mmCIF file of C-alpha atoms in Angstrom:
data_model
loop_
_atom_site.group_PDB
_atom_site.id
_atom_site.type_symbol
_atom_site.label_atom_id
_atom_site.label_comp_id
_atom_site.label_asym_id
_atom_site.label_seq_id
_atom_site.Cartn_x
_atom_site.Cartn_y
_atom_site.Cartn_z
ATOM 1 C CA MET A 48 2.388 9.865 -15.482
ATOM 2 C CA LYS A 49 4.285 12.481 -17.521
ATOM 3 C CA THR A 50 4.367 11.334 -20.921
ATOM 4 C CA LEU A 51 6.060 8.973 -18.661
ATOM 5 C CA LEU A 52 9.823 10.032 -18.985
ATOM 6 C CA SER A 53 9.161 12.438 -21.184
ATOM 7 C CA ASN A 54 6.948 13.542 -20.227
ATOM 8 C CA LEU A 55 -16.826 24.010 3.623
ATOM 9 C CA GLY A 56 -19.178 24.447 4.195
ATOM 10 C CA ILE A 57 -20.381 28.003 5.865
ATOM 11 C CA ALA A 58 -23.328 26.537 6.672
ATOM 12 C CA GLY A 59 -23.665 27.919 10.344
ATOM 13 C CA LEU A 60 -22.663 31.357 8.892
ATOM 14 C CA LEU A 61 -25.240 31.066 6.418
ATOM 15 C CA ALA A 62 -28.060 30.610 8.969
ATOM 16 C CA LEU A 63 -27.018 33.407 11.841
ATOM 17 C CA SER A 64 -26.914 35.834 8.405
ATOM 18 C CA LEU A 65 -30.288 34.689 7.616
ATOM 19 C CA GLY A 66 -31.742 34.860 11.185
ATOM 20 C CA CYS A 67 -32.347 31.326 12.033
ATOM 21 C CA SER A 68 -31.386 29.924 15.298
ATOM 22 C CA PRO A 69 -27.856 29.887 16.466
ATOM 23 C CA GLN A 70 -26.694 25.758 16.402
ATOM 24 C CA SER A 71 -24.315 24.034 18.875
ATOM 25 C CA ASN A 72 -21.131 23.768 17.765
ATOM 26 C CA GLU A 73 -21.334 19.626 17.215
ATOM 27 C CA GLN A 74 -24.323 20.687 14.763
ATOM 28 C CA THR A 75 -22.081 23.504 12.804
ATOM 29 C CA GLU A 76 -19.660 21.005 12.607
ATOM 30 C CA SER A 77 -21.927 18.494 10.976
ATOM 31 C CA ASN A 78 -22.803 21.021 8.418
ATOM 32 C CA GLU A 79 -19.679 22.247 7.522
ATOM 33 C CA GLU A 80 -18.899 18.565 6.622
ATOM 34 C CA THR A 81 -22.054 17.882 4.773
ATOM 35 C CA SER A 82 -21.590 20.990 2.881
ATOM 36 C CA MET A 83 -17.950 20.617 1.795
ATOM 37 C CA GLU A 84 -19.239 16.545 0.874
ATOM 38 C CA SER A 85 -22.057 18.127 -1.408
ATOM 39 C CA THR A 86 -19.465 20.803 -2.616
ATOM 40 C CA ASN A 87 -16.323 18.922 -3.336
ATOM 41 C CA PHE A 88 -16.016 16.148 -6.091
ATOM 42 C CA GLY A 89 -14.089 13.979 -7.805
ATOM 43 C CA GLY A 90 -10.140 13.262 -7.458
ATOM 44 C CA LEU A 91 -6.753 13.811 -8.673
ATOM 45 C CA ALA A 92 -3.925 12.709 -8.930
ATOM 46 C CA LEU A 93 -1.108 13.982 -7.354
ATOM 47 C CA TYR A 94 1.417 13.165 -10.152
ATOM 48 C CA THR A 95 0.355 16.391 -12.065
ATOM 49 C CA LEU A 96 1.172 18.377 -8.960
ATOM 50 C CA ARG A 97 4.422 16.339 -8.305
ATOM 51 C CA ASP A 98 6.779 19.413 -8.484
ATOM 52 C CA ALA A 99 4.443 21.616 -5.846
ATOM 53 C CA MET A 100 4.030 18.118 -3.672
ATOM 54 C CA GLY A 101 7.776 17.595 -3.110
ATOM 55 C CA THR A 102 8.713 21.092 -2.193
ATOM 56 C CA ASP A 103 5.143 21.949 0.046
ATOM 57 C CA PRO A 104 2.912 18.853 -0.031
ATOM 58 C CA LYS A 105 0.761 20.341 2.933
ATOM 59 C CA GLY A 106 0.054 23.468 1.246
ATOM 60 C CA THR A 107 -0.672 21.863 -2.398
ATOM 61 C CA LEU A 108 -2.949 19.518 -0.801
ATOM 62 C CA GLN A 109 -5.198 22.452 0.553
ATOM 63 C CA LYS A 110 -4.998 24.135 -2.503
ATOM 64 C CA VAL A 111 -6.665 20.680 -4.006
ATOM 65 C CA ALA A 112 -9.084 20.789 -2.173
ATOM 66 C CA ASP A 113 -9.628 24.565 -2.483
ATOM 67 C CA ALA A 114 -10.159 23.822 -6.362
ATOM 68 C CA GLY A 115 -13.033 21.708 -5.513
ATOM 69 C CA TYR A 116 -11.558 17.704 -5.525
ATOM 70 C CA ALA A 117 -12.977 15.272 -3.121
ATOM 71 C CA TYR A 118 -9.872 12.558 -2.852
ATOM 72 C CA VAL A 119 -6.697 12.076 -4.296
ATOM 73 C CA GLU A 120 -3.965 9.503 -5.111
ATOM 74 C CA ALA A 121 -0.571 9.657 -4.496
ATOM 75 C CA ALA A 122 2.308 9.025 -6.366
ATOM 76 C CA GLY A 123 5.125 10.266 -3.744
ATOM 77 C CA TYR A 124 6.115 7.133 -1.841
ATOM 78 C CA ALA A 125 9.714 6.705 -0.436
ATOM 79 C CA ASP A 126 11.706 5.514 2.413
ATOM 80 C CA GLY A 127 8.218 4.465 4.037
ATOM 81 C CA LYS A 128 7.037 7.735 3.471
ATOM 82 C CA PHE A 129 4.082 9.248 1.501
ATOM 83 C CA TYR A 130 5.301 12.848 0.448
ATOM 84 C CA GLY A 131 8.209 13.139 3.574
ATOM 85 C CA MET A 132 4.836 12.233 5.966
ATOM 86 C CA GLU A 133 4.982 8.698 8.260
ATOM 87 C CA PRO A 134 1.462 7.231 6.509
ATOM 88 C CA ALA A 135 -0.798 8.028 9.797
ATOM 89 C CA GLU A 136 0.861 11.676 9.777
ATOM 90 C CA PHE A 137 -0.755 11.581 5.590
ATOM 91 C CA LYS A 138 -4.102 10.010 6.386
ATOM 92 C CA SER A 139 -4.411 12.633 8.864
ATOM 93 C CA TYR A 140 -3.883 15.740 7.342
ATOM 94 C CA LEU A 141 -5.750 15.164 4.323
ATOM 95 C CA GLU A 142 -8.887 14.306 6.707
ATOM 96 C CA SER A 143 -8.209 17.828 8.288
ATOM 97 C CA ILE A 144 -8.592 19.866 5.324
ATOM 98 C CA GLY A 145 -11.369 16.986 3.608
ATOM 99 C CA LEU A 146 -9.873 15.614 1.650
ATOM 100 C CA ASP A 147 -9.959 11.667 1.207
ATOM 101 C CA ALA A 148 -6.660 9.058 0.513
ATOM 102 C CA ARG A 149 -8.533 6.817 -2.503
ATOM 103 C CA SER A 150 -5.782 5.625 -4.057
ATOM 104 C CA THR A 151 -1.885 5.609 -4.280
ATOM 105 C CA HIS A 152 0.596 4.541 -7.290
ATOM 106 C CA MET A 153 3.339 1.936 -5.850
ATOM 107 C CA GLY A 154 5.814 1.856 -9.136
ATOM 108 C CA GLY A 155 8.563 0.585 -6.595
ATOM 109 C CA VAL A 156 6.759 -2.790 -5.600
ATOM 110 C CA THR A 157 8.539 -5.675 -5.751
ATOM 111 C CA LEU A 158 7.670 -9.166 -4.264
ATOM 112 C CA GLU A 159 10.103 -8.840 -1.719
ATOM 113 C CA ASN A 160 9.094 -5.495 -0.682
ATOM 114 C CA ALA A 161 4.963 -5.760 -1.202
ATOM 115 C CA ASP A 162 4.284 -6.440 2.607
ATOM 116 C CA GLU A 163 5.641 -3.417 3.583
ATOM 117 C CA GLN A 164 4.208 -0.801 0.804
ATOM 118 C CA ILE A 165 0.239 -2.503 1.285
ATOM 119 C CA ALA A 166 0.870 -2.140 5.275
ATOM 120 C CA ALA A 167 2.472 1.973 4.291
ATOM 121 C CA THR A 168 -1.063 1.895 1.642
ATOM 122 C CA LYS A 169 -3.814 0.974 4.276
ATOM 123 C CA ALA A 170 -1.675 2.626 7.232
ATOM 124 C CA ALA A 171 -2.204 5.815 5.442
ATOM 125 C CA GLY A 172 -6.055 5.034 4.855
ATOM 126 C CA PHE A 173 -6.078 4.576 1.065
ATOM 127 C CA GLU A 174 -8.382 1.763 -0.736
ATOM 128 C CA TYR A 175 -6.292 0.827 -3.752
ATOM 129 C CA PHE A 176 -3.110 0.098 -4.871
ATOM 130 C CA VAL A 177 -1.741 0.715 -8.093
ATOM 131 C CA ILE A 178 1.008 -1.089 -10.059
ATOM 132 C CA PRO A 179 1.689 2.124 -12.298
ATOM 133 C CA VAL A 180 3.659 0.217 -15.083
ATOM 134 C CA PRO A 181 4.719 -3.246 -15.233
ATOM 135 C CA PRO A 182 7.278 -3.803 -12.011
ATOM 136 C CA MET A 183 10.550 -5.573 -10.829
ATOM 137 C CA GLY A 184 12.617 -3.872 -14.000
ATOM 138 C CA MET A 185 9.647 -4.915 -16.416
ATOM 139 C CA PHE A 186 8.813 -1.675 -17.543
ATOM 140 C CA SER A 187 10.943 -0.217 -21.002
ATOM 141 C CA PHE A 188 11.647 3.036 -22.164
ATOM 142 C CA GLY A 189 13.115 4.102 -25.622
ATOM 143 C CA PRO A 190 13.222 5.544 -29.157
ATOM 144 C CA ASP A 191 10.238 3.422 -30.287
ATOM 145 C CA GLY A 192 8.558 4.999 -26.930
ATOM 146 C CA MET A 193 7.035 2.468 -24.148
ATOM 147 C CA GLY A 194 7.151 -0.819 -23.581
ATOM 148 C CA MET A 195 7.597 -4.749 -21.390
ATOM 149 C CA LYS A 196 10.577 -6.381 -21.137
ATOM 150 C CA GLY A 197 9.874 -10.168 -20.152
ATOM 151 C CA THR A 198 6.555 -12.196 -20.815
ATOM 152 C CA PRO A 199 2.580 -11.458 -20.001
ATOM 153 C CA GLU A 200 2.506 -14.604 -17.740
ATOM 154 C CA GLU A 201 5.468 -13.229 -15.673
ATOM 155 C CA LEU A 202 3.779 -9.581 -15.018
ATOM 156 C CA VAL A 203 0.440 -11.567 -14.824
ATOM 157 C CA SER A 204 1.950 -14.250 -11.881
ATOM 158 C CA ILE A 205 3.548 -10.642 -10.366
ATOM 159 C CA LEU A 206 -0.213 -8.711 -10.084
ATOM 160 C CA THR A 207 -1.969 -12.058 -9.349
ATOM 161 C CA GLU A 208 1.000 -12.474 -6.202
ATOM 162 C CA ILE A 209 0.967 -8.831 -5.218
ATOM 163 C CA GLY A 210 -2.895 -8.860 -5.738
ATOM 164 C CA GLU A 211 -3.930 -11.766 -4.002
ATOM 165 C CA LYS A 212 -1.904 -9.930 -0.702
ATOM 166 C CA CYS A 213 -3.570 -6.552 -1.254
ATOM 167 C CA SER A 214 -6.899 -8.970 -0.992
ATOM 168 C CA ALA A 215 -5.888 -9.962 2.361
ATOM 169 C CA ALA A 216 -5.075 -6.549 3.970
ATOM 170 C CA GLY A 217 -8.603 -5.094 2.511
ATOM 171 C CA LEU A 218 -6.851 -3.305 -0.454
ATOM 172 C CA GLU A 219 -8.242 -3.457 -3.844
ATOM 173 C CA LEU A 220 -5.180 -3.933 -6.359
ATOM 174 C CA LEU A 221 -5.176 -2.142 -10.154
ATOM 175 C CA TYR A 222 -3.101 -1.998 -13.030
ATOM 176 C CA HIS A 223 -2.777 1.542 -14.783
ATOM 177 C CA ASN A 224 -2.068 1.398 -18.508
ATOM 178 C CA HIS A 225 -0.313 3.441 -20.834
ATOM 179 C CA ASP A 226 -0.622 2.935 -24.101
ATOM 180 C CA PHE A 227 1.910 -0.148 -25.450
ATOM 181 C CA GLU A 228 -0.963 -2.255 -23.416
ATOM 182 C CA PHE A 229 -3.616 -1.555 -26.045
ATOM 183 C CA LYS A 230 -0.742 -2.518 -29.032
ATOM 184 C CA PRO A 231 -0.127 -5.697 -30.327
ATOM 185 C CA MET A 232 2.990 -7.744 -29.470
ATOM 186 C CA GLU A 233 5.454 -9.017 -31.329
ATOM 187 C CA ASP A 234 3.219 -12.290 -31.437
ATOM 188 C CA GLY A 235 0.200 -10.517 -31.625
ATOM 189 C CA THR A 236 -1.269 -10.559 -28.070
ATOM 190 C CA ILE A 237 -2.980 -7.469 -26.439
ATOM 191 C CA LEU A 238 -1.476 -7.406 -23.418
ATOM 192 C CA THR A 239 -4.298 -5.835 -21.791
ATOM 193 C CA ASP A 240 -6.439 -8.519 -22.780
ATOM 194 C CA TYR A 241 -3.909 -10.949 -21.194
ATOM 195 C CA ILE A 242 -3.816 -9.430 -18.427
ATOM 196 C CA LEU A 243 -7.591 -9.260 -18.232
ATOM 197 C CA GLU A 244 -8.741 -12.764 -19.478
ATOM 198 C CA ASN A 245 -5.982 -14.439 -17.519
ATOM 199 C CA THR A 246 -6.437 -12.648 -13.309
ATOM 200 C CA ASP A 247 -9.075 -13.334 -10.820
ATOM 201 C CA PRO A 248 -11.129 -10.112 -10.611
ATOM 202 C CA ALA A 249 -11.419 -10.604 -7.169
ATOM 203 C CA HIS A 250 -7.358 -9.595 -6.887
ATOM 204 C CA VAL A 251 -6.113 -7.883 -9.915
ATOM 205 C CA ASN A 252 -8.272 -4.826 -11.720
ATOM 206 C CA TYR A 253 -7.939 -2.004 -13.791
ATOM 207 C CA GLN A 254 -7.435 1.707 -13.469
ATOM 208 C CA MET A 255 -8.128 2.880 -16.973
ATOM 209 C CA ASP A 256 -6.189 5.946 -18.541
ATOM 210 C CA LEU A 257 -8.600 7.405 -21.190
ATOM 211 C CA PHE A 258 -5.978 9.189 -22.457
ATOM 212 C CA TRP A 259 -3.103 6.626 -23.219
ATOM 213 C CA VAL A 260 -6.532 4.099 -24.521
ATOM 214 C CA THR A 261 -7.349 6.701 -26.996
ATOM 215 C CA LYS A 262 -3.549 7.295 -27.964
ATOM 216 C CA ALA A 263 -3.019 3.202 -28.677
ATOM 217 C CA GLY A 264 -5.750 3.850 -30.932
ATOM 218 C CA ALA A 265 -8.335 1.452 -28.801
ATOM 219 C CA ASP A 266 -11.923 2.442 -27.443
ATOM 220 C CA PRO A 267 -12.476 2.308 -24.044
ATOM 221 C CA VAL A 268 -16.059 1.655 -24.301
ATOM 222 C CA ALA A 269 -15.485 -1.408 -26.424
ATOM 223 C CA TYR A 270 -12.976 -2.633 -23.294
ATOM 224 C CA PHE A 271 -15.791 -1.573 -21.064
ATOM 225 C CA GLU A 272 -18.261 -4.161 -23.777
ATOM 226 C CA LYS A 273 -15.319 -6.860 -23.517
ATOM 227 C CA TYR A 274 -14.728 -6.903 -19.535
ATOM 228 C CA PRO A 275 -17.731 -5.754 -17.766
ATOM 229 C CA GLY A 276 -16.752 -4.454 -14.519
ATOM 230 C CA ARG A 277 -12.831 -4.354 -14.578
ATOM 231 C CA PHE A 278 -11.962 -0.619 -14.525
ATOM 232 C CA LYS A 279 -12.224 0.221 -11.164
ATOM 233 C CA ALA A 280 -10.891 3.360 -11.940
ATOM 234 C CA TRP A 281 -10.296 6.449 -14.364
ATOM 235 C CA HIS A 282 -7.609 8.577 -15.605
ATOM 236 C CA VAL A 283 -9.695 11.482 -16.858
ATOM 237 C CA LYS A 284 -7.296 13.678 -18.959
ATOM 238 C CA ASP A 285 -8.053 15.236 -22.590
ATOM 239 C CA MET A 286 -6.239 15.240 -25.782
ATOM 240 C CA SER A 287 -5.511 18.138 -28.005
ATOM 241 C CA GLU A 288 -5.798 18.306 -31.408
ATOM 242 C CA ALA A 289 -2.145 18.042 -31.380
ATOM 243 C CA GLY A 290 -2.256 14.697 -29.621
ATOM 244 C CA GLU A 291 -1.240 15.888 -26.216
ATOM 245 C CA PHE A 292 -2.318 16.026 -22.653
ATOM 246 C CA ALA A 293 -4.748 18.666 -21.935
ATOM 247 C CA PRO A 294 -7.391 19.608 -19.096
ATOM 248 C CA VAL A 295 -10.174 18.060 -19.473
ATOM 249 C CA GLY A 296 -12.771 19.601 -21.533
ATOM 250 C CA THR A 297 -10.633 21.658 -23.946
ATOM 251 C CA GLY A 298 -10.066 18.749 -25.930
ATOM 252 C CA THR A 299 -10.785 15.756 -28.284
ATOM 253 C CA ILE A 300 -11.772 12.816 -26.181
ATOM 254 C CA ASP A 301 -15.456 12.130 -25.794
ATOM 255 C CA PHE A 302 -16.098 11.910 -21.961
ATOM 256 C CA ALA A 303 -19.475 12.003 -22.212
ATOM 257 C CA ARG A 304 -19.494 8.446 -24.405
ATOM 258 C CA ILE A 305 -17.470 7.212 -22.084
ATOM 259 C CA LEU A 306 -19.224 8.262 -18.642
ATOM 260 C CA ALA A 307 -22.524 7.072 -20.087
ATOM 261 C CA GLU A 308 -21.026 3.179 -19.838
ATOM 262 C CA LYS A 309 -19.776 4.616 -16.458
ATOM 263 C CA ASP A 310 -21.555 1.351 -15.018
ATOM 264 C CA GLN A 311 -20.482 -1.430 -17.258
ATOM 265 C CA SER A 312 -17.049 -0.406 -17.101
ATOM 266 C CA GLY A 313 -17.493 -0.967 -13.223
ATOM 267 C CA MET A 314 -15.914 2.587 -12.511
ATOM 268 C CA GLU A 315 -16.137 3.219 -8.666
ATOM 269 C CA TYR A 316 -13.955 6.403 -9.050
ATOM 270 C CA TYR A 317 -12.065 8.932 -11.931
ATOM 271 C CA LEU A 318 -9.074 11.144 -10.969
ATOM 272 C CA VAL A 319 -8.128 13.916 -13.549
ATOM 273 C CA GLU A 320 -4.771 13.601 -14.252
ATOM 274 C CA GLN A 321 -2.125 15.806 -16.501
ATOM 275 C CA ASP A 322 1.187 14.516 -17.019
ATOM 276 C CA ASN A 323 2.439 17.564 -19.018
ATOM 277 C CA THR A 324 0.848 21.117 -18.180
ATOM 278 C CA PHE A 325 3.069 22.512 -20.955
ATOM 279 C CA ASP A 326 2.898 26.411 -20.319
ATOM 280 C CA LEU A 327 0.237 26.389 -18.066
ATOM 281 C CA ASP A 328 0.556 26.228 -14.456
ATOM 282 C CA PRO A 329 -0.367 22.998 -13.171
ATOM 283 C CA LEU A 330 -2.456 24.010 -10.735
ATOM 284 C CA GLU A 331 -4.319 26.693 -13.026
ATOM 285 C CA ALA A 332 -4.761 23.274 -15.299
ATOM 286 C CA ILE A 333 -6.143 21.012 -12.695
ATOM 287 C CA LYS A 334 -8.739 23.775 -12.074
ATOM 288 C CA ILE A 335 -10.120 24.333 -15.539
ATOM 289 C CA SER A 336 -10.110 20.071 -15.564
ATOM 290 C CA HIS A 337 -12.571 20.525 -12.258
ATOM 291 C CA GLU A 338 -14.947 23.028 -14.446
ATOM 292 C CA GLY A 339 -14.592 20.249 -17.448
ATOM 293 C CA LEU A 340 -15.346 17.827 -15.212
ATOM 294 C CA LYS A 341 -19.614 19.491 -14.537
ATOM 295 C CA LYS A 342 -19.712 20.213 -18.181
ATOM 296 C CA PHE A 343 -19.139 16.260 -18.792
ATOM 297 C CA GLY A 344 -21.332 15.755 -15.852
ATOM 298 C CA PHE A 345 -18.573 13.598 -13.493
ATOM 299 C CA ASN A 346 -20.110 14.178 -10.088
#
């Protein structure tokens, strides 16, 4: 998220060019699907392209696929639609261009609208329902940065209730962190530790944002060791020497070290995200990041 408020295959044609026997349409389609699956990899958090998604969602999604990504995370749900599309239409369009709907950030969720938002998430084909900040007015932002109103107990109660609803619908609930969840609260509580120690992994887990963990001065690998299996997704974004967002592979974060512990973390998927690309066009930034993923061995 923006510094949060600051900031396919052509197998059939190739076979013909090499003099191989022509294939049936069905075989060619199968080869095209296989080719796309083997060429495209990794995910993109569409928050990175929020402006383009707001003006031309279908065209922008095609560019995401063209850039080599295999799946996406939405961050544009409003009035029962994803980027202006009914859930079924959004799902159908992603499928038509070879993208998978993996997860969606649902920042406006409440205990009152959770059932409706969960149903929409399911209908759009997503697997993970992500709460990006403390919901229901608990998130705060001010001169001292991001934080939370209310108590950890209240947050855990909300996450648990929505998580149980997600489980019943066949979805998984993840909580997405920023930096404040890794810093001591007034009473010394580390919010991330409290959440993980007081929620059932059957219903609530984490989407770890590797930039924000690092920004907070915490070590992702140490958290994987302390709470193995709880970090089902990662947001992969790099950090410049100045401590700002940067395309993957152009900054200071040791992704190779982190990636080596993916099994212990429980990571099931990951997403490139860059909250602010500064003077770099966001579409160019995601292409640089996709090349960066290869550098570290993401696949």
